[in-house]
PDB file of C-alpha atoms in Angstrom:
ATOM      1  CA  UNK A 187      19.736 -14.355   1.458  1.00  0.00           C
ATOM      2  CA  UNK A 188      17.975 -10.979   1.817  1.00  0.00           C
ATOM      3  CA  UNK A 189      19.037  -8.999   5.070  1.00  0.00           C
ATOM      4  CA  UNK A 190      16.572  -8.159   7.720  1.00  0.00           C
ATOM      5  CA  UNK A 191      16.056  -4.322   7.525  1.00  0.00           C
ATOM      6  CA  UNK A 192      16.512  -2.192  10.701  1.00  0.00           C
ATOM      7  CA  UNK A 193      14.166   0.832  11.240  1.00  0.00           C
ATOM      8  CA  UNK A 194      16.536   3.276   9.367  1.00  0.00           C
ATOM      9  CA  UNK A 195      16.717   1.146   6.299  1.00  0.00           C
ATOM     10  CA  UNK A 196      12.828   0.617   6.425  1.00  0.00           C
ATOM     11  CA  UNK A 197      12.297   4.339   6.535  1.00  0.00           C
ATOM     12  CA  UNK A 198      14.874   4.853   3.634  1.00  0.00           C
ATOM     13  CA  UNK A 199      13.068   2.159   1.593  1.00  0.00           C
ATOM     14  CA  UNK A 200       9.693   3.922   2.162  1.00  0.00           C
ATOM     15  CA  UNK A 201      11.181   7.050   0.793  1.00  0.00           C
ATOM     16  CA  UNK A 202      12.468   5.150  -2.367  1.00  0.00           C
ATOM     17  CA  UNK A 203       8.994   3.992  -3.084  1.00  0.00           C
ATOM     18  CA  UNK A 204       7.341   7.301  -2.414  1.00  0.00           C
ATOM     19  CA  UNK A 205       9.907   8.974  -4.938  1.00  0.00           C
ATOM     20  CA  UNK A 206       8.854   6.230  -7.299  1.00  0.00           C
ATOM     21  CA  UNK A 207       5.277   7.219  -6.848  1.00  0.00           C
ATOM     22  CA  UNK A 208       6.178  10.818  -7.720  1.00  0.00           C
ATOM     23  CA  UNK A 209       7.882   9.798 -10.781  1.00  0.00           C
ATOM     24  CA  UNK A 210       5.146   7.694 -12.014  1.00  0.00           C
ATOM     25  CA  UNK A 211       2.374  10.403 -11.415  1.00  0.00           C
ATOM     26  CA  UNK A 212       4.483  12.801 -13.450  1.00  0.00           C
ATOM     27  CA  UNK A 213       4.284  10.593 -16.498  1.00  0.00           C
ATOM     28  CA  UNK A 214       0.762  10.005 -16.436  1.00  0.00           C
ATOM     29  CA  UNK A 215      -1.882  11.690 -18.863  1.00  0.00           C
ATOM     30  CA  UNK A 216      -4.942  13.594 -17.622  1.00  0.00           C
ATOM     31  CA  UNK A 217      -6.887  10.511 -18.721  1.00  0.00           C
ATOM     32  CA  UNK A 218      -4.756   8.001 -16.911  1.00  0.00           C
ATOM     33  CA  UNK A 219      -4.917  10.180 -13.761  1.00  0.00           C
ATOM     34  CA  UNK A 220      -8.703  10.135 -13.825  1.00  0.00           C
ATOM     35  CA  UNK A 221      -8.855   6.383 -14.551  1.00  0.00           C
ATOM     36  CA  UNK A 222     -10.172   3.903 -11.599  1.00  0.00           C
ATOM     37  CA  UNK A 223      -7.597   2.677  -9.298  1.00  0.00           C
ATOM     38  CA  UNK A 224      -7.775  -0.687  -7.401  1.00  0.00           C
ATOM     39  CA  UNK A 225      -8.410   1.469  -4.179  1.00  0.00           C
ATOM     40  CA  UNK A 226     -12.150   1.486  -3.714  1.00  0.00           C
ATOM     41  CA  UNK A 227     -13.724   4.372  -5.398  1.00  0.00           C
ATOM     42  CA  UNK A 228     -10.596   6.645  -5.754  1.00  0.00           C
ATOM     43  CA  UNK A 229      -9.231   7.493  -9.045  1.00  0.00           C
ATOM     44  CA  UNK A 230      -5.528   7.314  -9.772  1.00  0.00           C
ATOM     45  CA  UNK A 231      -4.914  10.972  -8.742  1.00  0.00           C
ATOM     46  CA  UNK A 232      -6.641  10.503  -5.516  1.00  0.00           C
ATOM     47  CA  UNK A 233      -4.403   7.440  -4.535  1.00  0.00           C
ATOM     48  CA  UNK A 234      -1.509   9.858  -5.035  1.00  0.00           C
ATOM     49  CA  UNK A 235      -3.060  12.431  -3.162  1.00  0.00           C
ATOM     50  CA  UNK A 236      -3.866   9.907  -0.246  1.00  0.00           C
ATOM     51  CA  UNK A 237       0.056   8.938  -0.046  1.00  0.00           C
ATOM     52  CA  UNK A 238       0.984  12.878  -0.053  1.00  0.00           C
ATOM     53  CA  UNK A 239      -1.456  13.476   2.806  1.00  0.00           C
ATOM     54  CA  UNK A 240      -0.516  10.386   4.703  1.00  0.00           C
ATOM     55  CA  UNK A 241       2.977  11.817   5.063  1.00  0.00           C
ATOM     56  CA  UNK A 242       1.938  15.680   5.564  1.00  0.00           C
ATOM     57  CA  UNK A 243      -1.278  15.761   7.661  1.00  0.00           C
ATOM     58  CA  UNK A 244      -0.868  16.760  11.212  1.00  0.00           C
ATOM     59  CA  UNK A 245      -2.414  14.536  13.988  1.00  0.00           C
ATOM     60  CA  UNK A 246      -4.797  17.560  14.916  1.00  0.00           C
ATOM     61  CA  UNK A 247      -6.073  17.926  11.470  1.00  0.00           C
ATOM     62  CA  UNK A 248      -6.783  14.112  11.401  1.00  0.00           C
ATOM     63  CA  UNK A 249      -8.616  14.543  14.764  1.00  0.00           C
ATOM     64  CA  UNK A 250     -10.696  17.359  13.410  1.00  0.00           C
ATOM     65  CA  UNK A 251     -11.753  15.202  10.212  1.00  0.00           C
ATOM     66  CA  UNK A 252     -12.591  12.356  12.484  1.00  0.00           C
ATOM     67  CA  UNK A 253     -14.979  14.412  14.327  1.00  0.00           C
ATOM     68  CA  UNK A 254     -16.588  15.690  11.002  1.00  0.00           C
ATOM     69  CA  UNK A 255     -16.900  11.944   9.962  1.00  0.00           C
ATOM     70  CA  UNK A 256     -18.404  10.802  13.222  1.00  0.00           C
ATOM     71  CA  UNK A 257     -15.269   9.059  14.093  1.00  0.00           C
ATOM     72  CA  UNK A 258     -15.140   6.678  11.116  1.00  0.00           C
ATOM     73  CA  UNK A 259     -11.525   6.372   9.913  1.00  0.00           C
ATOM     74  CA  UNK A 260     -12.292   5.009   6.421  1.00  0.00           C
ATOM     75  CA  UNK A 261     -14.501   8.159   5.741  1.00  0.00           C
ATOM     76  CA  UNK A 262     -11.912  10.458   7.304  1.00  0.00           C
ATOM     77  CA  UNK A 263      -9.202   8.853   5.224  1.00  0.00           C
ATOM     78  CA  UNK A 264     -11.000   9.304   2.068  1.00  0.00           C
ATOM     79  CA  UNK A 265     -12.199  12.930   3.044  1.00  0.00           C
ATOM     80  CA  UNK A 266      -8.607  13.806   3.588  1.00  0.00           C
ATOM     81  CA  UNK A 267      -7.388  12.327   0.363  1.00  0.00           C
ATOM     82  CA  UNK A 268     -10.131  13.853  -1.781  1.00  0.00           C
ATOM     83  CA  UNK A 269      -9.356  17.150  -0.178  1.00  0.00           C
ATOM     84  CA  UNK A 270      -5.586  16.797  -1.168  1.00  0.00           C
ATOM     85  CA  UNK A 271      -6.565  15.863  -4.819  1.00  0.00           C
ATOM     86  CA  UNK A 272      -8.397  19.154  -5.313  1.00  0.00           C
ATOM     87  CA  UNK A 273      -4.961  20.888  -4.959  1.00  0.00           C
ATOM     88  CA  UNK A 274      -3.976  19.310  -8.273  1.00  0.00           C
ATOM     89  CA  UNK A 275      -1.519  16.672  -9.314  1.00  0.00           C
ATOM     90  CA  UNK A 276       1.460  19.050  -9.613  1.00  0.00           C
ATOM     91  CA  UNK A 277       1.029  19.998  -5.777  1.00  0.00           C
ATOM     92  CA  UNK A 278       0.637  16.314  -4.995  1.00  0.00           C
ATOM     93  CA  UNK A 279       3.804  15.343  -6.672  1.00  0.00           C
ATOM     94  CA  UNK A 280       5.896  18.220  -5.158  1.00  0.00           C
ATOM     95  CA  UNK A 281       4.414  17.279  -1.526  1.00  0.00           C
ATOM     96  CA  UNK A 282       5.421  13.640  -1.949  1.00  0.00           C
ATOM     97  CA  UNK A 283       8.884  14.566  -3.084  1.00  0.00           C
ATOM     98  CA  UNK A 284       9.481  17.364  -0.415  1.00  0.00           C
ATOM     99  CA  UNK A 285       8.434  14.677   2.278  1.00  0.00           C
ATOM    100  CA  UNK A 286       9.511  11.276   0.893  1.00  0.00           C
ATOM    101  CA  UNK A 287      11.804  10.838   3.978  1.00  0.00           C
ATOM    102  CA  UNK A 288       8.961  11.376   6.595  1.00  0.00           C
ATOM    103  CA  UNK A 289       9.343   9.097   9.547  1.00  0.00           C
ATOM    104  CA  UNK A 290       5.581   9.494  10.555  1.00  0.00           C
ATOM    105  CA  UNK A 291       4.145   6.224  11.628  1.00  0.00           C
ATOM    106  CA  UNK A 292       0.761   5.555  12.421  1.00  0.00           C
ATOM    107  CA  UNK A 293      -0.015   4.534  16.117  1.00  0.00           C
ATOM    108  CA  UNK A 294       0.763   0.564  16.824  1.00  0.00           C
ATOM    109  CA  UNK A 295       1.676  -0.363  13.191  1.00  0.00           C
ATOM    110  CA  UNK A 296       5.472   0.640  13.308  1.00  0.00           C
ATOM    111  CA  UNK A 297       7.673   1.846  10.586  1.00  0.00           C
ATOM    112  CA  UNK A 298       6.910  -1.061   8.158  1.00  0.00           C
ATOM    113  CA  UNK A 299       3.420   0.280   7.543  1.00  0.00           C
ATOM    114  CA  UNK A 300       4.314   3.330   5.741  1.00  0.00           C
ATOM    115  CA  UNK A 301       6.696   1.212   3.485  1.00  0.00           C
ATOM    116  CA  UNK A 302       3.828  -1.277   2.944  1.00  0.00           C
ATOM    117  CA  UNK A 303       1.479   1.696   2.038  1.00  0.00           C
ATOM    118  CA  UNK A 304       3.720   2.966  -0.511  1.00  0.00           C
ATOM    119  CA  UNK A 305       4.392  -0.394  -2.245  1.00  0.00           C
ATOM    120  CA  UNK A 306       0.544  -1.448  -2.301  1.00  0.00           C
ATOM    121  CA  UNK A 307      -0.799   2.059  -3.422  1.00  0.00           C
ATOM    122  CA  UNK A 308       1.950   1.926  -6.316  1.00  0.00           C
ATOM    123  CA  UNK A 309       0.095  -1.271  -7.513  1.00  0.00           C
ATOM    124  CA  UNK A 310      -3.199   0.341  -7.162  1.00  0.00           C
ATOM    125  CA  UNK A 311      -2.078   2.711  -9.910  1.00  0.00           C
ATOM    126  CA  UNK A 312       0.123   0.601 -12.016  1.00  0.00           C
ATOM    127  CA  UNK A 313      -1.903  -2.560 -12.415  1.00  0.00           C
ATOM    128  CA  UNK A 314      -5.179  -0.965 -13.792  1.00  0.00           C
ATOM    129  CA  UNK A 315      -3.231   1.130 -15.971  1.00  0.00           C
ATOM    130  CA  UNK A 316      -1.399  -2.119 -17.464  1.00  0.00           C
ATOM    131  CA  UNK A 317       2.116  -0.788 -16.216  1.00  0.00           C
ATOM    132  CA  UNK A 318       4.641  -2.910 -14.262  1.00  0.00           C
ATOM    133  CA  UNK A 319       4.506  -3.114 -10.629  1.00  0.00           C
ATOM    134  CA  UNK A 320       7.809  -3.906  -9.077  1.00  0.00           C
ATOM    135  CA  UNK A 321       9.838  -2.979  -5.776  1.00  0.00           C
ATOM    136  CA  UNK A 322      13.181  -4.075  -4.539  1.00  0.00           C
ATOM    137  CA  UNK A 323      13.148  -7.786  -3.103  1.00  0.00           C
ATOM    138  CA  UNK A 324      14.039  -6.703   0.400  1.00  0.00           C
ATOM    139  CA  UNK A 325      11.350  -3.974   0.387  1.00  0.00           C
ATOM    140  CA  UNK A 326       8.704  -6.611  -0.635  1.00  0.00           C
ATOM    141  CA  UNK A 327       9.900  -9.019   1.969  1.00  0.00           C
ATOM    142  CA  UNK A 328       9.698  -6.556   4.699  1.00  0.00           C
ATOM    143  CA  UNK A 329       6.272  -5.485   3.446  1.00  0.00           C
ATOM    144  CA  UNK A 330       5.055  -9.410   3.404  1.00  0.00           C
ATOM    145  CA  UNK A 331       6.734  -9.925   6.924  1.00  0.00           C
ATOM    146  CA  UNK A 332       4.568  -6.902   8.290  1.00  0.00           C
ATOM    147  CA  UNK A 333       1.478  -8.301   6.757  1.00  0.00           C
ATOM    148  CA  UNK A 334       1.727 -11.562   8.199  1.00  0.00           C
ATOM    149  CA  UNK A 335       3.320 -11.030  11.475  1.00  0.00           C
ATOM    150  CA  UNK A 336       2.955  -7.480  12.451  1.00  0.00           C
ATOM    151  CA  UNK A 337       0.026  -5.365  13.416  1.00  0.00           C
ATOM    152  CA  UNK A 338      -1.496  -4.745   9.779  1.00  0.00           C
ATOM    153  CA  UNK A 339      -4.377  -2.815  10.850  1.00  0.00           C
ATOM    154  CA  UNK A 340      -6.078  -1.254   7.874  1.00  0.00           C
ATOM    155  CA  UNK A 341      -4.122  -3.562   5.597  1.00  0.00           C
ATOM    156  CA  UNK A 342      -5.327  -7.112   6.011  1.00  0.00           C
ATOM    157  CA  UNK A 343      -8.772  -8.131   7.404  1.00  0.00           C
ATOM    158  CA  UNK A 344      -8.847 -10.325  10.476  1.00  0.00           C
ATOM    159  CA  UNK A 345      -8.933 -14.101   9.391  1.00  0.00           C
ATOM    160  CA  UNK A 346      -7.789 -13.540   5.985  1.00  0.00           C
ATOM    161  CA  UNK A 347      -4.625 -15.741   6.161  1.00  0.00           C
ATOM    162  CA  UNK A 348      -6.023 -18.406   8.466  1.00  0.00           C
ATOM    163  CA  UNK A 349      -5.007 -21.911   7.065  1.00  0.00           C
ATOM    164  CA  UNK A 350      -3.075 -20.693   4.232  1.00  0.00           C
ATOM    165  CA  UNK A 351       0.708 -20.912   3.330  1.00  0.00           C
ATOM    166  CA  UNK A 352       2.038 -18.107   1.362  1.00  0.00           C
ATOM    167  CA  UNK A 353       5.135 -19.039  -0.897  1.00  0.00           C
ATOM    168  CA  UNK A 354       6.783 -16.074  -2.512  1.00  0.00           C
ATOM    169  CA  UNK A 355       8.852 -17.875  -5.081  1.00  0.00           C
ATOM    170  CA  UNK A 356      10.854 -15.013  -6.284  1.00  0.00           C
ATOM    171  CA  UNK A 357      12.079 -14.231  -2.646  1.00  0.00           C
ATOM    172  CA  UNK A 358      12.219 -18.116  -1.559  1.00  0.00           C
ATOM    173  CA  UNK A 359       9.973 -17.053   1.275  1.00  0.00           C
ATOM    174  CA  UNK A 360       7.442 -19.263   2.956  1.00  0.00           C
ATOM    175  CA  UNK A 361       5.109 -17.924   5.576  1.00  0.00           C
ATOM    176  CA  UNK A 362       2.212 -20.130   7.345  1.00  0.00           C
ATOM    177  CA  UNK A 363       0.822 -23.289   7.025  1.00  0.00           C
ATOM    178  CA  UNK A 364      -1.983 -24.723   5.048  1.00  0.00           C
ATOM    179  CA  UNK A 365      -3.365 -24.440   1.686  1.00  0.00           C
ATOM    180  CA  UNK A 366      -0.684 -22.928  -0.514  1.00  0.00           C
ATOM    181  CA  UNK A 367      -0.771 -19.592  -2.365  1.00  0.00           C
ATOM    182  CA  UNK A 368       2.285 -18.975  -4.464  1.00  0.00           C
ATOM    183  CA  UNK A 369       3.686 -16.277  -6.647  1.00  0.00           C
ATOM    184  CA  UNK A 370       5.720 -13.120  -6.841  1.00  0.00           C
ATOM    185  CA  UNK A 371       6.008 -11.752  -3.241  1.00  0.00           C
ATOM    186  CA  UNK A 372       4.446  -8.272  -4.558  1.00  0.00           C
ATOM    187  CA  UNK A 373       1.537 -10.001  -6.100  1.00  0.00           C
ATOM    188  CA  UNK A 374       0.788 -11.874  -2.928  1.00  0.00           C
ATOM    189  CA  UNK A 375       1.114  -8.720  -0.922  1.00  0.00           C
ATOM    190  CA  UNK A 376      -1.349  -7.097  -2.973  1.00  0.00           C
ATOM    191  CA  UNK A 377      -3.713 -10.006  -2.837  1.00  0.00           C
ATOM    192  CA  UNK A 378      -3.621 -10.306   0.938  1.00  0.00           C
ATOM    193  CA  UNK A 379      -4.465  -6.652   1.276  1.00  0.00           C
ATOM    194  CA  UNK A 380      -7.702  -7.280  -0.763  1.00  0.00           C
ATOM    195  CA  UNK A 381      -6.738  -6.456  -4.320  1.00  0.00           C
ATOM    196  CA  UNK A 382      -8.516  -9.316  -6.264  1.00  0.00           C
ATOM    197  CA  UNK A 383      -6.923  -8.072  -9.386  1.00  0.00           C
ATOM    198  CA  UNK A 384      -3.734  -9.842  -8.376  1.00  0.00           C
ATOM    199  CA  UNK A 385      -5.111 -13.156  -8.003  1.00  0.00           C
ATOM    200  CA  UNK A 386      -4.727 -14.230 -11.596  1.00  0.00           C
ATOM    201  CA  UNK A 387      -0.988 -14.080 -11.103  1.00  0.00           C
ATOM    202  CA  UNK A 388      -1.026 -16.484  -8.287  1.00  0.00           C
ATOM    203  CA  UNK A 389      -1.147 -20.219  -8.137  1.00  0.00           C
ATOM    204  CA  UNK A 390      -1.824 -22.971  -5.619  1.00  0.00           C
ATOM    205  CA  UNK A 391      -4.752 -24.745  -3.963  1.00  0.00           C
ATOM    206  CA  UNK A 392      -5.158 -21.710  -1.618  1.00  0.00           C
ATOM    207  CA  UNK A 393      -5.951 -19.133  -4.132  1.00  0.00           C
ATOM    208  CA  UNK A 394      -9.696 -19.883  -4.272  1.00  0.00           C
ATOM    209  CA  UNK A 395     -10.065 -19.654  -0.378  1.00  0.00           C
ATOM    210  CA  UNK A 396      -8.052 -16.333  -0.412  1.00  0.00           C
ATOM    211  CA  UNK A 397     -10.493 -15.095  -3.330  1.00  0.00           C
ATOM    212  CA  UNK A 398     -13.561 -15.794  -1.216  1.00  0.00           C
ATOM    213  CA  UNK A 399     -12.054 -14.018   1.955  1.00  0.00           C
ATOM    214  CA  UNK A 400     -11.117 -10.860  -0.003  1.00  0.00           C
ATOM    215  CA  UNK A 401     -14.313 -10.579  -2.151  1.00  0.00           C
TER     216      UNK A 401
END
């Protein structure tokens, strides 16, 4: 049985996944870095830049960008990531490694959010490149619990999980009630965060309902 992770363990887990991101980015070719990711209009390099900026950008800087983008959080998030990407991949990798143990936590969401962010964005890069996407079981379980019983603002759209039961067969973890969606925990996490590319890896009568909700 997997142990429940306390806050210190969750921060340590986030650091592990951030370093995994840095290690991955270091192996990619220029063509791979400019390939589309699963994260909206961002290419692979910009996803890495987003992770770097998320653990280093100060609150005052974010507020300035929010004003510039008329209070739109999504546009602000994208503007910060694109600006960071202009510094180059070497700078992005160095920034991630130097700040891997950052304990910055977005308001309301708690320490599980940065861990989940790192896991999901690793998938945003690896999956379109045909690379494996894995994380330790306790990390994935913690992310799934956050996505289903926490305050996953910015991760899961309201109503996405209503009437669905998620069964992570590799973790022997069942969450919710209703039409079942089953598969690896990390694949379920990607799907509930709106990554339709993960849906073919899942089974169960709830998959089509989930597809309509994240489309």
